[in-house]
Short mmCIF file of C-alpha atoms in Angstrom, two decimals:
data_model
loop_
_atom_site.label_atom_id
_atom_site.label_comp_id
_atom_site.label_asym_id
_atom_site.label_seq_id
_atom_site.Cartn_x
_atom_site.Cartn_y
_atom_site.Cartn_z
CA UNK A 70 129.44 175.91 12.35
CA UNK A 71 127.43 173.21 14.24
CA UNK A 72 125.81 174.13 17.69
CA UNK A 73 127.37 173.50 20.87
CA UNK A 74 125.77 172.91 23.88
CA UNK A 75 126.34 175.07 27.28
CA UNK A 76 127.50 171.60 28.53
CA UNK A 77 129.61 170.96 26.24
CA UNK A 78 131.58 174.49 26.37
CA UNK A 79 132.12 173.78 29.87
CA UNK A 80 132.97 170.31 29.28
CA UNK A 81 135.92 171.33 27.01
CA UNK A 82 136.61 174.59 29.00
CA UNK A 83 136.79 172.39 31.93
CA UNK A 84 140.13 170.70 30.16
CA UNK A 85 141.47 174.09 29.83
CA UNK A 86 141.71 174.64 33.38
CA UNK A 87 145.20 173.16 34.41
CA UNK A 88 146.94 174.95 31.20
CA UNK A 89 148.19 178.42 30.57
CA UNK A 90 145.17 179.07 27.44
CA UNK A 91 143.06 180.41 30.29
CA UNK A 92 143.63 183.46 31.92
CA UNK A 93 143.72 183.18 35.45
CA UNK A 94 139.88 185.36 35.99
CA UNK A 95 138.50 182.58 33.37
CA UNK A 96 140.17 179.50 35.13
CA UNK A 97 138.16 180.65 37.95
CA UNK A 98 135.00 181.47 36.57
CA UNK A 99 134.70 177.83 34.94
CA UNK A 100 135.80 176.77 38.24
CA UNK A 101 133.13 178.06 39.91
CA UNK A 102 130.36 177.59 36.77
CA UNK A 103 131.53 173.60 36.26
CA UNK A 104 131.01 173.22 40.46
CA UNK A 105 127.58 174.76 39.93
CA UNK A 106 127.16 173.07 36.87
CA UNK A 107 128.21 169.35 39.00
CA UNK A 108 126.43 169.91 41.53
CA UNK A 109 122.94 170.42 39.21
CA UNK A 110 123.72 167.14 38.18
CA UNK A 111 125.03 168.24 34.72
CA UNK A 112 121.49 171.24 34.12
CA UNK A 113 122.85 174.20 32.81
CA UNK A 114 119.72 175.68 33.51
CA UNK A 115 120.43 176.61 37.20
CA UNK A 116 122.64 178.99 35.51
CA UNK A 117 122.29 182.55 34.89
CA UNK A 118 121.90 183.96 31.87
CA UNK A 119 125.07 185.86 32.16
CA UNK A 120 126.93 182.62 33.58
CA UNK A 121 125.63 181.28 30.23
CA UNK A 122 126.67 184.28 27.87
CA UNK A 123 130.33 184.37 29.96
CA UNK A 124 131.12 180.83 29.29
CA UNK A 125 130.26 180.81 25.11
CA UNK A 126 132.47 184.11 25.14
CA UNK A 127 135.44 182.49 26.87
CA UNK A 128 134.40 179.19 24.80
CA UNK A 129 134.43 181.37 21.63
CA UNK A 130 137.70 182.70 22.34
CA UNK A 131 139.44 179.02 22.45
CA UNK A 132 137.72 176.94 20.64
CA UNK A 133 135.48 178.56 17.62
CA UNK A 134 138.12 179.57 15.41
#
């Protein structure tokens, strides 16, 4: 399985948000990671480690099959 960068996840988790794979707790939580995440100018290292661990578990869960 190649890697995938925290960027990336939230990149294609970010295309999730206006459909029904996301439940509505994630939708939010990328919501409010991707804002953080835009407003770093695209540095997913102003995010916390659990942001980080939250988003490849929701990424896991939709894309990694």
């Amino acid at each position: 399985m190649a890697i995938v960068s925290v960027g990336t996840m939230i990149d294609q988790l970010d295309g999730l948000r206006d459909t029904s794979d996301l439940t509505e707790w994630e939708r939010g939580f990328v919501s409010s990671v991707l804002a953080k995440y835009l407003m770093a100018g695209k540095d997913t290292r102003l995010l916390s480690s659990k942001q980080t661990e939250t988003i490849e578990n929701i990424w896991s869960k939709h894309f990694a099959g």
